[in-house]
Structures are given as C-alpha cells and as structure tokens.
Coordinates of C-alpha atoms and ligand atoms in Angstrom, one line a residue:
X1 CA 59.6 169.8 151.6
X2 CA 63.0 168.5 150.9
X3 CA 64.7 169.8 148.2
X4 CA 66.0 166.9 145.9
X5 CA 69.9 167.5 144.9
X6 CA 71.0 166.4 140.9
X7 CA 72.4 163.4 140.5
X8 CA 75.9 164.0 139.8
X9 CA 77.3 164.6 136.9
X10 CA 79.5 161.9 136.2
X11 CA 77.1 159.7 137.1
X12 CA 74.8 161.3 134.2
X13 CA 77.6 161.3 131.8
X14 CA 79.0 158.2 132.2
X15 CA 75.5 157.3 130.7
X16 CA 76.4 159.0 127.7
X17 CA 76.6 157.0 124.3
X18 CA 74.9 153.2 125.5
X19 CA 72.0 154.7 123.7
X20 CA 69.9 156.8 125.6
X21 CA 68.2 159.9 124.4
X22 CA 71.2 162.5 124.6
X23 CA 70.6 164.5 128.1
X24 CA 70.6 168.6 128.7
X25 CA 72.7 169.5 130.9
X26 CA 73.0 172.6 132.5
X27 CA 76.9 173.2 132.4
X28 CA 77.3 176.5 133.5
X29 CA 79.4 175.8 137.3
X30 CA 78.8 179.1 139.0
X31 CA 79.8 179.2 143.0
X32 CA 80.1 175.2 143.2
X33 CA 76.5 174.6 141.5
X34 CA 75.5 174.4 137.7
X35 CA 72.7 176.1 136.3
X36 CA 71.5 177.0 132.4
X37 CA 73.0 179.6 130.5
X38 CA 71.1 182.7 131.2
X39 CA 68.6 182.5 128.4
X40 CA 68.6 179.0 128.2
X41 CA 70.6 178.5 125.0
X42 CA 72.2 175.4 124.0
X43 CA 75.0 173.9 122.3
X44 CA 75.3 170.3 121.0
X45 CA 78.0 168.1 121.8
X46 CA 78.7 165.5 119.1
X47 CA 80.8 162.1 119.4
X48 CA 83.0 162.4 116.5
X49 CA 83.7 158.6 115.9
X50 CA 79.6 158.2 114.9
X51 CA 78.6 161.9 114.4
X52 CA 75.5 161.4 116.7
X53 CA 74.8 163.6 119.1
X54 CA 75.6 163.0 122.8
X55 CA 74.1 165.5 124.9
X56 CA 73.5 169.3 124.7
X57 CA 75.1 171.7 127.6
X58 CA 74.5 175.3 128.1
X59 CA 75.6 178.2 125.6
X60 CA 76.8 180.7 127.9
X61 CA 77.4 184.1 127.2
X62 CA 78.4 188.0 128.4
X63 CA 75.7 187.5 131.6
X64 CA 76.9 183.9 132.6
X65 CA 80.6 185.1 132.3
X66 CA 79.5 188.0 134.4
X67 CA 78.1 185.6 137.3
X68 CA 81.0 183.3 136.6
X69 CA 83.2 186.4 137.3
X70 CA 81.9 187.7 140.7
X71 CA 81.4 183.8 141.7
X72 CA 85.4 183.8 141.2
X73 CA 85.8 187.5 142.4
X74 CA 83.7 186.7 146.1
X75 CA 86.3 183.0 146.5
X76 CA 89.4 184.6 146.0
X77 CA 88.5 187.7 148.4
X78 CA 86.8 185.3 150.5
X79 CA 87.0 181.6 151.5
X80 CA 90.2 180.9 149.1
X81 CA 92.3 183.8 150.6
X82 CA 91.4 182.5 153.8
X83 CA 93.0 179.0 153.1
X84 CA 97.0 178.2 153.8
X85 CA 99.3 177.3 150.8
X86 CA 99.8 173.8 152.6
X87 CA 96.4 173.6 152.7
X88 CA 95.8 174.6 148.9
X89 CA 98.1 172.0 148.1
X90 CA 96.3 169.3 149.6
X91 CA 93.0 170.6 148.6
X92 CA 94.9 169.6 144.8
X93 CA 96.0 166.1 146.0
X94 CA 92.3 165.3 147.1
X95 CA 91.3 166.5 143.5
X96 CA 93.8 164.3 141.6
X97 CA 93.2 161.3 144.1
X98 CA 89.5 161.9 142.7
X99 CA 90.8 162.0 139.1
X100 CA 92.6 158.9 139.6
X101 CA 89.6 157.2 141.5
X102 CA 87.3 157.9 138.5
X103 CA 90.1 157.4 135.7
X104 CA 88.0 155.2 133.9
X105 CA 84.8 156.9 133.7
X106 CA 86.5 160.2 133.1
X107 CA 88.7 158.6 130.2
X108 CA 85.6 157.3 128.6
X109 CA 84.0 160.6 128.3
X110 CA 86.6 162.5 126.5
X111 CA 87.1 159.2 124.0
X112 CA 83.2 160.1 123.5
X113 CA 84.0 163.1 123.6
X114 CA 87.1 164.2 121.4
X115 CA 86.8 160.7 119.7
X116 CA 90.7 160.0 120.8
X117 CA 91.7 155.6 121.6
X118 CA 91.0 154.6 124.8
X119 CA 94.4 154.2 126.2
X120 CA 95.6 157.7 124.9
X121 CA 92.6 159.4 127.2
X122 CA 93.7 157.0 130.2
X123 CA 97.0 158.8 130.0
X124 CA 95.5 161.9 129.6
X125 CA 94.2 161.7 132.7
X126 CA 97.1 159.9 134.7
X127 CA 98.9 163.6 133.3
X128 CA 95.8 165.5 134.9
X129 CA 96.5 163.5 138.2
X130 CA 100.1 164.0 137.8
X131 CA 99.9 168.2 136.3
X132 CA 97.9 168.7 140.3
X133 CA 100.0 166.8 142.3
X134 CA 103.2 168.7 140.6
X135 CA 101.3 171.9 141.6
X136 CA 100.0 170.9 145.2
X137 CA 103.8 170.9 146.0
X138 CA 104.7 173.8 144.8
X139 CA 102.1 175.9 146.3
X140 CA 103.5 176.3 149.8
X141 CA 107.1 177.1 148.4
X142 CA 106.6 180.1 146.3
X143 CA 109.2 182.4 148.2
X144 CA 109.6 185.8 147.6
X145 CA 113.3 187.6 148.5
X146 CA 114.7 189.8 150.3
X147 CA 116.5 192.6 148.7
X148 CA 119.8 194.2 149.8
X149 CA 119.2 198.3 149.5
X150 CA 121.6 199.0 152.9
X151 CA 121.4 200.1 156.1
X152 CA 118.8 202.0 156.5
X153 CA 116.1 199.8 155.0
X154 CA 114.7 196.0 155.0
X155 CA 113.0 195.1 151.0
X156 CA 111.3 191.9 150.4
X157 CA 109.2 190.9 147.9
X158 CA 105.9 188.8 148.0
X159 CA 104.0 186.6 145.6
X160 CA 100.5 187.4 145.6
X161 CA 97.9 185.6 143.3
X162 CA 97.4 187.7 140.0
X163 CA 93.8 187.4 140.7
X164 CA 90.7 185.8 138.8
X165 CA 92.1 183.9 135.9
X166 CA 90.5 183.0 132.6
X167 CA 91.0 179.8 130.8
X168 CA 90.4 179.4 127.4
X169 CA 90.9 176.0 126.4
X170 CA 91.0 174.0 123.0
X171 CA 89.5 170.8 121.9
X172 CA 92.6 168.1 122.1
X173 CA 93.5 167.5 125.2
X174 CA 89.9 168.7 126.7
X175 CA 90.6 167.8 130.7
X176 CA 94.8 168.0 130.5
X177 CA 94.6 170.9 128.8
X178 CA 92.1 172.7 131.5
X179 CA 94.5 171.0 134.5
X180 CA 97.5 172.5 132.5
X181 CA 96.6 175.9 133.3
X182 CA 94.2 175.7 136.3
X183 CA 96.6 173.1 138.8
X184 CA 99.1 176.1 138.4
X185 CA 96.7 179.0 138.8
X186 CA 95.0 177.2 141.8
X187 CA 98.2 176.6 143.7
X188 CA 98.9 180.4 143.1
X189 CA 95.8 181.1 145.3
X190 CA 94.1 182.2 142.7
X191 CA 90.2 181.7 141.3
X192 CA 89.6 180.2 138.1
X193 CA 86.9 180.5 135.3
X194 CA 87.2 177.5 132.3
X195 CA 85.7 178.3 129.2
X196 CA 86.4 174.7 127.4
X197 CA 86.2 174.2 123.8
X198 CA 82.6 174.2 122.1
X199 CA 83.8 170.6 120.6
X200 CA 84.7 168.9 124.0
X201 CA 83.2 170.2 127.3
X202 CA 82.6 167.2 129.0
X203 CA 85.3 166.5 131.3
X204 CA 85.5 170.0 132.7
X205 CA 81.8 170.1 133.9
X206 CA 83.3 166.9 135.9
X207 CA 86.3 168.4 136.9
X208 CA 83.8 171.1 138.2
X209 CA 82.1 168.5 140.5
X210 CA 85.0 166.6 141.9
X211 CA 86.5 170.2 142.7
X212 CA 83.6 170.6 144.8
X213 CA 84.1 166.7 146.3
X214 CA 87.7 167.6 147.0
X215 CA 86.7 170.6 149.6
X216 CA 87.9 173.4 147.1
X217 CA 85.7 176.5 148.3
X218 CA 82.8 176.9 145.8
X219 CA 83.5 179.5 143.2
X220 CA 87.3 178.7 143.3
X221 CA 86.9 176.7 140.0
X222 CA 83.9 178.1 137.5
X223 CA 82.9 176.7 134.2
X224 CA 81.3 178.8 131.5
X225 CA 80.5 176.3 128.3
X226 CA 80.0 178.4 124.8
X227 CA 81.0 179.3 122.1
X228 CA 84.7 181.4 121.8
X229 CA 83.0 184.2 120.2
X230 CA 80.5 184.8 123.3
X231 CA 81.2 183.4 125.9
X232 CA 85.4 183.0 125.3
X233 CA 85.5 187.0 124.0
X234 CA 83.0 188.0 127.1
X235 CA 85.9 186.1 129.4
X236 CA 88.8 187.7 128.1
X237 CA 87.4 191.6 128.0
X238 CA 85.7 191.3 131.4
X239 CA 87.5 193.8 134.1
X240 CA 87.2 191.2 137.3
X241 CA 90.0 188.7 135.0
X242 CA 92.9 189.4 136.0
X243 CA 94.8 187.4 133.1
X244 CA 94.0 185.0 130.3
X245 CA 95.6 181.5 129.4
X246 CA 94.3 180.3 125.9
X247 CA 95.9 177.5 123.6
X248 CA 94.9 177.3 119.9
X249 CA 95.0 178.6 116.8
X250 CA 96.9 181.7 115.6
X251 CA 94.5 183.4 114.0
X252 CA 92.3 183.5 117.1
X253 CA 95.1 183.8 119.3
X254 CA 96.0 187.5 117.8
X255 CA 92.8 188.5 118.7
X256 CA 92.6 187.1 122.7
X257 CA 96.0 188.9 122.6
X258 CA 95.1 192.2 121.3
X259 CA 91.5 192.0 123.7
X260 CA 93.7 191.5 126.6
X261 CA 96.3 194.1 125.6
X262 CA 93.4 196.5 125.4
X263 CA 92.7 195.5 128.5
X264 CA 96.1 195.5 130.2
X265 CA 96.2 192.3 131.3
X266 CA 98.6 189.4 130.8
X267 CA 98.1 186.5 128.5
X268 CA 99.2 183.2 128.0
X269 CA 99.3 182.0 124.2
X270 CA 100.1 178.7 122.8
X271 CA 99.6 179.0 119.1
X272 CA 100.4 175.6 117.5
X273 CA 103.7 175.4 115.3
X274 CA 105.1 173.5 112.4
X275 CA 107.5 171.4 113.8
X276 CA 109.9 169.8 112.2
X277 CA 111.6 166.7 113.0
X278 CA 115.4 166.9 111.3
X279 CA 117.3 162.9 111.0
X280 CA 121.1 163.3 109.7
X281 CA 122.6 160.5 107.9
X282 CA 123.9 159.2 111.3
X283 CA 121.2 158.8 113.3
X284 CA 119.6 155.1 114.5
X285 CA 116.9 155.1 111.8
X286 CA 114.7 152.6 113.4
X287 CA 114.8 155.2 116.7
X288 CA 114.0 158.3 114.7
X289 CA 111.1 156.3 112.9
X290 CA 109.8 155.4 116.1
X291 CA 109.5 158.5 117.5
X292 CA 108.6 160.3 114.2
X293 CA 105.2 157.8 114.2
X294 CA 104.1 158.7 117.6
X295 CA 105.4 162.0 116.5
X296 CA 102.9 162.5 114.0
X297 CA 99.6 160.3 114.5
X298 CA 99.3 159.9 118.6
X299 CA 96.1 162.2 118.9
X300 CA 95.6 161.6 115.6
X301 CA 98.1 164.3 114.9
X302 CA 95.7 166.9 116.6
X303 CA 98.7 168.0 119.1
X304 CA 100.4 170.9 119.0
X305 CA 103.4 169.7 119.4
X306 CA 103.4 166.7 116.6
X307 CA 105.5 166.4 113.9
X308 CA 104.5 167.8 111.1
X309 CA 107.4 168.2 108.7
X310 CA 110.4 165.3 108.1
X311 CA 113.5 166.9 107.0
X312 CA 115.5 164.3 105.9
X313 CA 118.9 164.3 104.8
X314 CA 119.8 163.1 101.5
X315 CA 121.3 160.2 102.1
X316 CA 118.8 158.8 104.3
X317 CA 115.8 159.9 102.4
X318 CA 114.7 156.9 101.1
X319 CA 114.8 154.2 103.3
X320 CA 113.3 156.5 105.8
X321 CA 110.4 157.3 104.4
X322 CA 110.8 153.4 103.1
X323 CA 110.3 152.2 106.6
X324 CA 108.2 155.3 107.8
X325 CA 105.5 154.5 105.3
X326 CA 105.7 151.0 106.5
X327 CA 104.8 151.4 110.1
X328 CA 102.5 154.5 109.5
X329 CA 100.1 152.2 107.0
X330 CA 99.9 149.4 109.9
X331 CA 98.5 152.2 111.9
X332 CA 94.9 151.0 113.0
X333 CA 92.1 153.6 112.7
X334 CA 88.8 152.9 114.6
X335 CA 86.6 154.8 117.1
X336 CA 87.8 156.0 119.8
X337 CA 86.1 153.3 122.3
X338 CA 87.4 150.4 120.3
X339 CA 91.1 151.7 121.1
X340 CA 92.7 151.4 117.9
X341 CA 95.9 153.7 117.1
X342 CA 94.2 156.5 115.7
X343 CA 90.4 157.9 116.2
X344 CA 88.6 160.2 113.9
X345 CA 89.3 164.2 114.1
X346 CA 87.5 165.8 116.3
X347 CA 84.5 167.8 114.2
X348 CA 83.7 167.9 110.6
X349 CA 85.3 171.4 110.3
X350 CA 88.5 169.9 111.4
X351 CA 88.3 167.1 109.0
X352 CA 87.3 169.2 106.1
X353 CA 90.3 171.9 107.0
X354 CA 92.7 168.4 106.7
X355 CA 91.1 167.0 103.6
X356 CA 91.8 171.0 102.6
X357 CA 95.4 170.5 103.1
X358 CA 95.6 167.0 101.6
X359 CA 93.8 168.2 98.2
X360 CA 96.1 171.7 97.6
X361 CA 99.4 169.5 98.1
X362 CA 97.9 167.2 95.4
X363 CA 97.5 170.4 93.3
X364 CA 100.7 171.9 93.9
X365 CA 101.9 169.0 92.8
X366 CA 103.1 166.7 96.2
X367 CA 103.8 163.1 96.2
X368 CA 101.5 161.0 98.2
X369 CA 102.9 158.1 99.6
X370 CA 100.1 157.1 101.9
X371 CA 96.4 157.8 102.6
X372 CA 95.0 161.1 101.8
X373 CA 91.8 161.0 102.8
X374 CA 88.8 158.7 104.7
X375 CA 89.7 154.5 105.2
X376 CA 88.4 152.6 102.9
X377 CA 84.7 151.3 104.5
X378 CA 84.5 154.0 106.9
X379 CA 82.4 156.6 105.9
X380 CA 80.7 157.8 109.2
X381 CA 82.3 159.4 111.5
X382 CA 85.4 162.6 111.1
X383 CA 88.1 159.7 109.6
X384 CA 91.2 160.2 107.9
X385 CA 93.8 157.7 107.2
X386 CA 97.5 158.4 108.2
X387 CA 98.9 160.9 105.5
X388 CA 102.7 160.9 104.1
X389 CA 103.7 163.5 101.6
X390 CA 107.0 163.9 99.8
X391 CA 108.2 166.5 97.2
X392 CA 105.7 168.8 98.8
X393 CA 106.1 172.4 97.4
X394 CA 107.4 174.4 100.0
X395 CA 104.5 177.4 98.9
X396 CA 101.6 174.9 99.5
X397 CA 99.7 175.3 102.9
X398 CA 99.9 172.2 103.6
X399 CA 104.1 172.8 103.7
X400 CA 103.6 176.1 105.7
X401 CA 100.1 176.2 108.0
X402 CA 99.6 174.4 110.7
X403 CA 97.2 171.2 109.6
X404 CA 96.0 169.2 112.6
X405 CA 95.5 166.2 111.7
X406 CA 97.2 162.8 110.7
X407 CA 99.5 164.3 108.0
X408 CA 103.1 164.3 107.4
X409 CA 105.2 166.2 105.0
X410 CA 108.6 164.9 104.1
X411 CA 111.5 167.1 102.4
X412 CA 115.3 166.5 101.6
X413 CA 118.3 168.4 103.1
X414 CA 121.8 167.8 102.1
X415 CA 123.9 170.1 104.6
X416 CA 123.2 171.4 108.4
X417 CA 122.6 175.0 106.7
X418 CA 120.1 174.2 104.8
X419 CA 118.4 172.0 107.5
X420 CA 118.4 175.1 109.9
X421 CA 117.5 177.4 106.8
X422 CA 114.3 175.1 106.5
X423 CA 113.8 173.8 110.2
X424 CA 113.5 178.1 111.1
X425 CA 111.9 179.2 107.8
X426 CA 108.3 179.2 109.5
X427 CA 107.1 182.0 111.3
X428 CA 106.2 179.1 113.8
X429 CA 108.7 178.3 116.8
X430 CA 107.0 175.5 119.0
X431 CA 109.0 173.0 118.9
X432 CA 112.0 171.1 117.0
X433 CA 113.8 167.8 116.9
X434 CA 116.6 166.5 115.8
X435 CA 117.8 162.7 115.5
X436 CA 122.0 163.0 115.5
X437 CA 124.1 160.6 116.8
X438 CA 126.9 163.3 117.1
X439 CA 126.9 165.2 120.2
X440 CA 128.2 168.4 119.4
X441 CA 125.8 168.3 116.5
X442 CA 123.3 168.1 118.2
X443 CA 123.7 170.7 120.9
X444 CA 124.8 173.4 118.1
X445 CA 121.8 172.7 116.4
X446 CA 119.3 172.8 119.5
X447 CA 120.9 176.3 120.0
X448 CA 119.9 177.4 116.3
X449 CA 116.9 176.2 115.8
X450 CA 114.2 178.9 116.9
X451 CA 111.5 177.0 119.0
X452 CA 110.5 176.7 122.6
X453 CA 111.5 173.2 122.9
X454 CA 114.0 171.2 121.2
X455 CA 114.0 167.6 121.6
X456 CA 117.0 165.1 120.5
X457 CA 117.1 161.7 119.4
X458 CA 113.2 161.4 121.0
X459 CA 109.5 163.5 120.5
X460 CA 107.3 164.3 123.1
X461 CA 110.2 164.5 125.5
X462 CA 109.2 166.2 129.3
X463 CA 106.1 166.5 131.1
X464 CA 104.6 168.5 133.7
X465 CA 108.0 169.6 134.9
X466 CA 109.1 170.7 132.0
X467 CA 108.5 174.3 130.4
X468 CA 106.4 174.8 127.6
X469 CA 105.7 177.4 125.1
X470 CA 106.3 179.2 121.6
X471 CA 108.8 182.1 120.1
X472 CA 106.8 183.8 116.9
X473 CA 104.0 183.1 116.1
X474 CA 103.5 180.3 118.0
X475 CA 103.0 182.3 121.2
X476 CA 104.2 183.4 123.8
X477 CA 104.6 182.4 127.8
X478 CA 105.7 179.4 129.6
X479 CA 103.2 176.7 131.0
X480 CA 104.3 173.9 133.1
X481 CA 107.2 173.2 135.0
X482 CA 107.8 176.4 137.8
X483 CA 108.0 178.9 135.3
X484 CA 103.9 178.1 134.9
X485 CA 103.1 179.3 138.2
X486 CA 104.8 182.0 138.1
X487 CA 102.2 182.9 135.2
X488 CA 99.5 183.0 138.2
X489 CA 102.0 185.2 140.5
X490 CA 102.2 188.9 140.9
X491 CA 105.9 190.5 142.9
X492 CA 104.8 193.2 145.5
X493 CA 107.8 194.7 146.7
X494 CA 107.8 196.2 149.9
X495 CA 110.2 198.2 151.4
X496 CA 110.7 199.8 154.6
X497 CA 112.7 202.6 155.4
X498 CA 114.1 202.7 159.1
X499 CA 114.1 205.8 161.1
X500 CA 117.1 208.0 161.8
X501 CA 117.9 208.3 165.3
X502 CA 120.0 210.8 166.4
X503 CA 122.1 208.8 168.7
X504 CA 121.8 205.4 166.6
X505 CA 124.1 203.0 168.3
X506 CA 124.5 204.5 171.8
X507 CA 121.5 201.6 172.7
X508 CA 123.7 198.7 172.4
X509 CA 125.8 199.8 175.4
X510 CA 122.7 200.7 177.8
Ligands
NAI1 P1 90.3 178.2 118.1 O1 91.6 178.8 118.4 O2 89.3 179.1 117.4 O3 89.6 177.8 119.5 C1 90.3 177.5 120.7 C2 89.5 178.1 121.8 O4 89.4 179.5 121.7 C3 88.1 177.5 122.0 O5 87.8 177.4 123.3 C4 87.3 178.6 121.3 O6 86.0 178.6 121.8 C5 88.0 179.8 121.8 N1 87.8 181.0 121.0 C6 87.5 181.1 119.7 N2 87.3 182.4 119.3 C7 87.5 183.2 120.4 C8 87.5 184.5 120.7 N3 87.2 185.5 119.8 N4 87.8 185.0 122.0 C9 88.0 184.1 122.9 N5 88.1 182.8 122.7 C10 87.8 182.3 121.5 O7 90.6 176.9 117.3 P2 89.6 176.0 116.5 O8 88.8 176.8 115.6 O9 88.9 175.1 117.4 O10 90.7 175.1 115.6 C11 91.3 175.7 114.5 C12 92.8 175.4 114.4 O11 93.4 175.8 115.6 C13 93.1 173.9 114.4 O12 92.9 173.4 113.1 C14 94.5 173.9 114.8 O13 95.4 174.2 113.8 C15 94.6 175.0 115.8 N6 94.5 174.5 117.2 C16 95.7 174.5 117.9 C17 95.7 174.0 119.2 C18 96.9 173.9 120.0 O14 97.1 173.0 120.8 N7 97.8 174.9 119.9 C19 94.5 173.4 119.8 C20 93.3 173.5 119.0 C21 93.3 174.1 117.8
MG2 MG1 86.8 177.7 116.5

C-alpha cells in the first residue's frame, strides 16, 4: 500500500476564505512533518475584516513543545551541524526565492489572516525575502579573532551557534516578524522552534513547508501553534532552548524575561513604545505630515514602531494638525482583500483595548478631531476609523500606554526643553523622530532623546540592515542588521599555551 502524502499546505490554505467550510489543520511542524497537538486541541483562526472563521490549527502545549524541542535538539547535533556556512547561506536564498515564487499566495493569507491591505502584506513579504537573503550572506562571515596574550600562547575566539532558539512571535507582522528572528538564528547554525501568535499562524505553518522545499534538514525549523500561556510559557522554560526572542507587549514581556532569567538563558525583548514624532517650527510641513500619516495608520497603527504622539511646536500647531486631519480623514478603510489604506485590527480584544483608549481620552477630557470609533456602515468586522486627539491630558492612558491601533495624540511644545522633557517622559524608549530643518538641531536632539532609533526628517527609516530594539521598558536587545546575529552567537575562547623548551631557539640554526 502506498502511503498517500498531504497536500501541501499552501495549497490548502490558499483555499482559505472563497467559501469553503474552514479546514483543520494539523499545525504542529515537528522534524519537517505536521501533526495534531498532542491531545488533539484546537484553536480557531478568525479573519478579522468579516469575523468568520477561517480554519482551526492545533493548540499545542508542554508535550508538543517537548517533541518540538528534541526535533530541534537532534538537527542542530545532527544534519545542521553537519552543513557548511556557505551552504547555510544558500539553503536561505532557496527559501526566500520560494518566498518570492509564492508572494502572492503567501500575501493573501496573512491579509486573511491579520486583516492588513493587500499591498502592505506584499511588502511584508518582499522584507521576508529580503530579512533571508541579508542573513544567507552573512552566515559564512561570522569571524572570530585572534587575541594578542604574548609569546608563549596563540588565543582565538570562535562563534558557535547558541543552540536551540525559541521564537515567540506577535500578531502584526505574522511571517516578517518570524523571518526577523529565525533568518538570523538560522544563519548562526542554529535550530529554531516558532511559536506564532494565537491571532495569525498561518504564514508560519507555510514557512514551515517551503523550509522543507528549500533542503533545510527537517527539524531545523519547528512550529508549535498555541496559545502564549501553554505552549509560548512551555517554550521559554524548557531546558533544550537555549535563548528566547519574543516581541510584544510589556506586561507579558516581564514575565518571558523573568522565565528565562530563572532559567539562565538569554532573551530578546521588543516591548512596543510610545513614540513620539517632534516637528519644530522649521521643518517642511507637508514632509513631516507625510511621514507622520504613514507614521501612524500603515498597519493600521498596529506597529511598534508607529507614531503615536505629535509634539508639535507652538507655532506650527495648527496648521499641522489643519493639514494632518485632512489627509488622515481621506484615509480609506476596507478589508484587507479589497486593499484600501487601512484594514480592521486584528481581533475583537484589540479593537475593544482601542475603543478603551479612545473613550477614557474623551473622559479625561481630550479633543477629538477625527474618528473615534467604527466607520460609519461598517459594523462587521474589528474597524476603527483613523483617530486624531489634541489637548489630550497627559495622565490619560491613552497619552501614556501603548494603544495599537489607528490613533494619534497631538500636544504642544514651545521650547527644545520641553520637547525633550515630553519626547523622554515615558518609560518607553523605542523609537523617536524629529522633523528639523536645522542640522545641529537635529543631531543634538537625536543624542537626547532616550530611544533605540531616532529617525530625522522621515518614519520608518532602515530596514533589515539596520539595528533595532528598545532602552526601558521597551526592551531590550538588537534585532536586524549584524548586531541580530550576533543574538544567535556564543564566543568560545580558546587558548593555547606553548611549551617551554629548554633550548627554545637553538632549532632555527640546525
Ligand atoms: P502578547 O505580548 O500577550 O503576545 C505576544 C506573543 O506572546 C504571542 O505569541 C503570545 O501567544 C505570547 N505569549 C503570551 N503570553 C505568554 C507567556 N506567558 N509566555 C510566553 N509567551 C506568551 O500581546 P497581545 O496580548 O497579543 O497584545 C497586547 C498588546 O501588546 C497590544 O495591544 C500591543 O500594545 C502589544 N503588542 C506589541 C507588539 C510589538 O510589536 N511590540 C506586537 C503585538 C502586541
Ligand atoms: Mg495575548
């Protein structure tokens, strides 16, 4: 009897939401094949633009992550160690030629999925392609040194893989997010296990597959779907992971944080921020309102790095928020397929934390200048219009806690000191910008202001190469650039120490 193999995945998924029955998939990706979650829970997966439901995938938990962890364990003491850098890196330019030769479906499933326009998941996954290819290069460079200690000794140091890494990933950018982490850790030489979001897993059980179509040894790259508390706390406290890479919230951040400090193993924490955007009265309005909109609503302000609060100095206050207003009510809002400017948020829990927000800055007393709440005539699906508050009071969440969600806050400064006082008066410290169009300005500033990036006269400034990361309470750890494989590295020193002879030196003239 033959035995039959599944269909692949994509090709089931890319069936998803043209009105089928939703399917089950089994979506835990142990040693390069998926399988149920050991007792054969489920989770549902929801399309957020029409609430219904799209398919359910497995609910792992402590005895999948346990598999998951000796399916890693086995590839990285096993086929993966066996493997060349140069040929690790071109096991990750076969992956993101696969990425880019299934672009389309791929970007289709996380707008399903996270409920994000069309065209913003298309670029999401040309940066997937482009986070891998970044990586594949590196991983045949990653020198160690050697170390001057004197005659009678030779030190070098090696980069070794840290070992089986964890990935706990959040619900925005479902497949950039998971390539953020594991393009750097693969290149390493180290073996991965993904524990996406509850909200979004779909593009990582693909990612799972095409790692298997691009050669990577099975049980390189392992998926455990589930919910953080199970599955996501199982990852972290298991003694075969090495480290742990997890971007979200704060609140669950601490406790990933203090888990793997129990543990003694290294963590990687993005934690969201605050971010201001600071304009002085010389900046080139119409650029600063340009980049404050894509600032604040690409995602549909679900980034951590958006813009969430306009400092805006006196003088200018007005006819910015004039002309911000403008262009952020001709924003369109539709479902993600129909590839508007905004898409819903991702779950009802995210929208009602927004709506949240929105209703205590009415109470303490904001101005609202635009939206605050669902578009008129939409009333299925996670919508909110694009939000602009002035006058906010600086005590009101919605001034102070990270929100999530197409909402801007707006308040008035009237000298650098009190823009830096405000810009740093968060215990956030992800990023900052500042729109100047005086130089030394705008260097002194980018040294004051107490964030991991700064970016001037533009938003969303860098890219794969680029560090990434918080001070505070917005994390800590670098991602991207070099400094984010260096996450996945461990320095052995070695040293050796030469034997005295007694007559050193009479051999050169034998
Ligand atoms: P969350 O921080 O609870 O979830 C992020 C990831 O952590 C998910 O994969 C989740 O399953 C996992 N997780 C949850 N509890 C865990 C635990 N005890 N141990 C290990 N893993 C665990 O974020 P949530 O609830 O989805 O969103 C809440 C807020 O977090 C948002 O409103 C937003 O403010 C912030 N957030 C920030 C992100 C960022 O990019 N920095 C991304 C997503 C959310
Ligand atoms: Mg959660």
């Amino acid at each position: 009897m033959t035995v039959q193999s599944p269909p692949p995945i994509l090709d089931r998924l890319a069936e998803l939401g043209t009105g089928g029955p939703p399917p089950s998939i089994d979506s835990i990706w142990i040693d390069g094949t998926a399988r149920p979650a050991d007792g054969g829970q489920t989770l549902v997966v929801e399309d957020p633009s029409t609430e219904s439901v799209l398919a359910n995938v497995s609910r792992g938990g402590a005895a999948d992550v346990d598999a998951a962890a000796k399916s890693a364990r086995a590839a990285l003491d096993g086929s993966w160690a066996t493997i060349t850098p140069q040929a690790r890196g071109n096991l990750l330019l076969a992956l993101a030629q696969l990425i880019d030769d299934n672009a389309d479906r791929l970007a289709r499933l996380e707008t399903l999925d996270v409920g994000k326009p069309l065209s913003q998941a298309r670029s999401d996954m040309a940066g997937a392609a482009a986070t891998l290819r970044y990586n594949a290069g590196a991983a045949d460079k990653l020198e160690g040194i050697s170390v001057p200690l004197g005659p009678d000794f030779v030190d070098f140091t090696e980069l070794e893989p840290l070992g089986v890494t964890a990935h706990i990933m959040p619900w925005n950018y479902p497949l950039g997010m998971a390539m953020r982490s594991l393009a750097p850790a693969l290149a390493a030489g180290c073996t991965a296990i993904l524990k996406p979001a509850e909200q979004t897993p779909l593009t990582t059980l693909v990612l799972a597959e095409l790692a298997v179509q691009a050669g990577i040894p099975a049980g390189v790259v392992n998926v455990v779907t589930g919910l953080g508390e199970e599955a996501g706390a199982a990852l972290t406290e298991h003694p075969s992971v090495a480290g742990v890479t997890f971007t979200g919230s704060v609140e669950t951040g601490r406790r990933v944080g203090a888990a793997a400090g129990g543990a003694l193993k290294p963590a990687v924490l993005e934690l969201g921020g605050k971010n201001p955007m600071i304009v002085f009265d010389d900046a080139d309005l119409e650029r600063a309102v340009e980049s404050a909109i894509d600032g604040a609503f690409d995602n549909c302000g679900q980034v951590c790095s958006s813009v969430s609060r306009l400092l805006l100095h006196a003088r200018i206050r007005a006819p910015f928020l004039e002309r911000f207003v403008e262009r952020a009510s001709a924003r369109r809002v539709a479902a993600g397929l129909d590839d508007a400017d905004l898409g819903p948020l991702v779950s009802a829990a995210q929208h009602d934390k927004v709506i949240g927000h929105i209703e205590s800055a009415i109470r303490d007393g904001a101005r609202l200048c635009l939206g605050g709440g669902r578009p008129a005539g939409m009333d299925k699906g996670h919508f909110i219009a694009p939000t602009v508050f002035d006058e906010v009071n600086p005590s009101s969440p919605i001034a102070r806690e990270e929100t999530f969600g197409p909402v801007v806050t707006a308040f008035g400064f009237s000298d650098e000191a009190e823009a830096l006082a405000l810009a740093n008066g968060l215990p956030y410290g992800l990023v900052a910008g500042i729109h100047t169009a005086d130089i030394d300005r705008a260097l002194r500033f980018a040294r004051g202001l107490a964030a991991g990036s700064v970016w001037i006269n533009g938003w969303f400034i860098g890219g794969v190469q680029a560090p990434t990361g918080g001070i505070k309470d917005s994390g800590f750890g670098r991602e991207r650039g070099l400094a984010g494989i260096h996450n996945y590295l461990s320095i052995k020193n070695i040293g050796v120490q030469f034997h005295r002879q007694a007559n050193a030196g009479d051999d050169a003239s034998a």
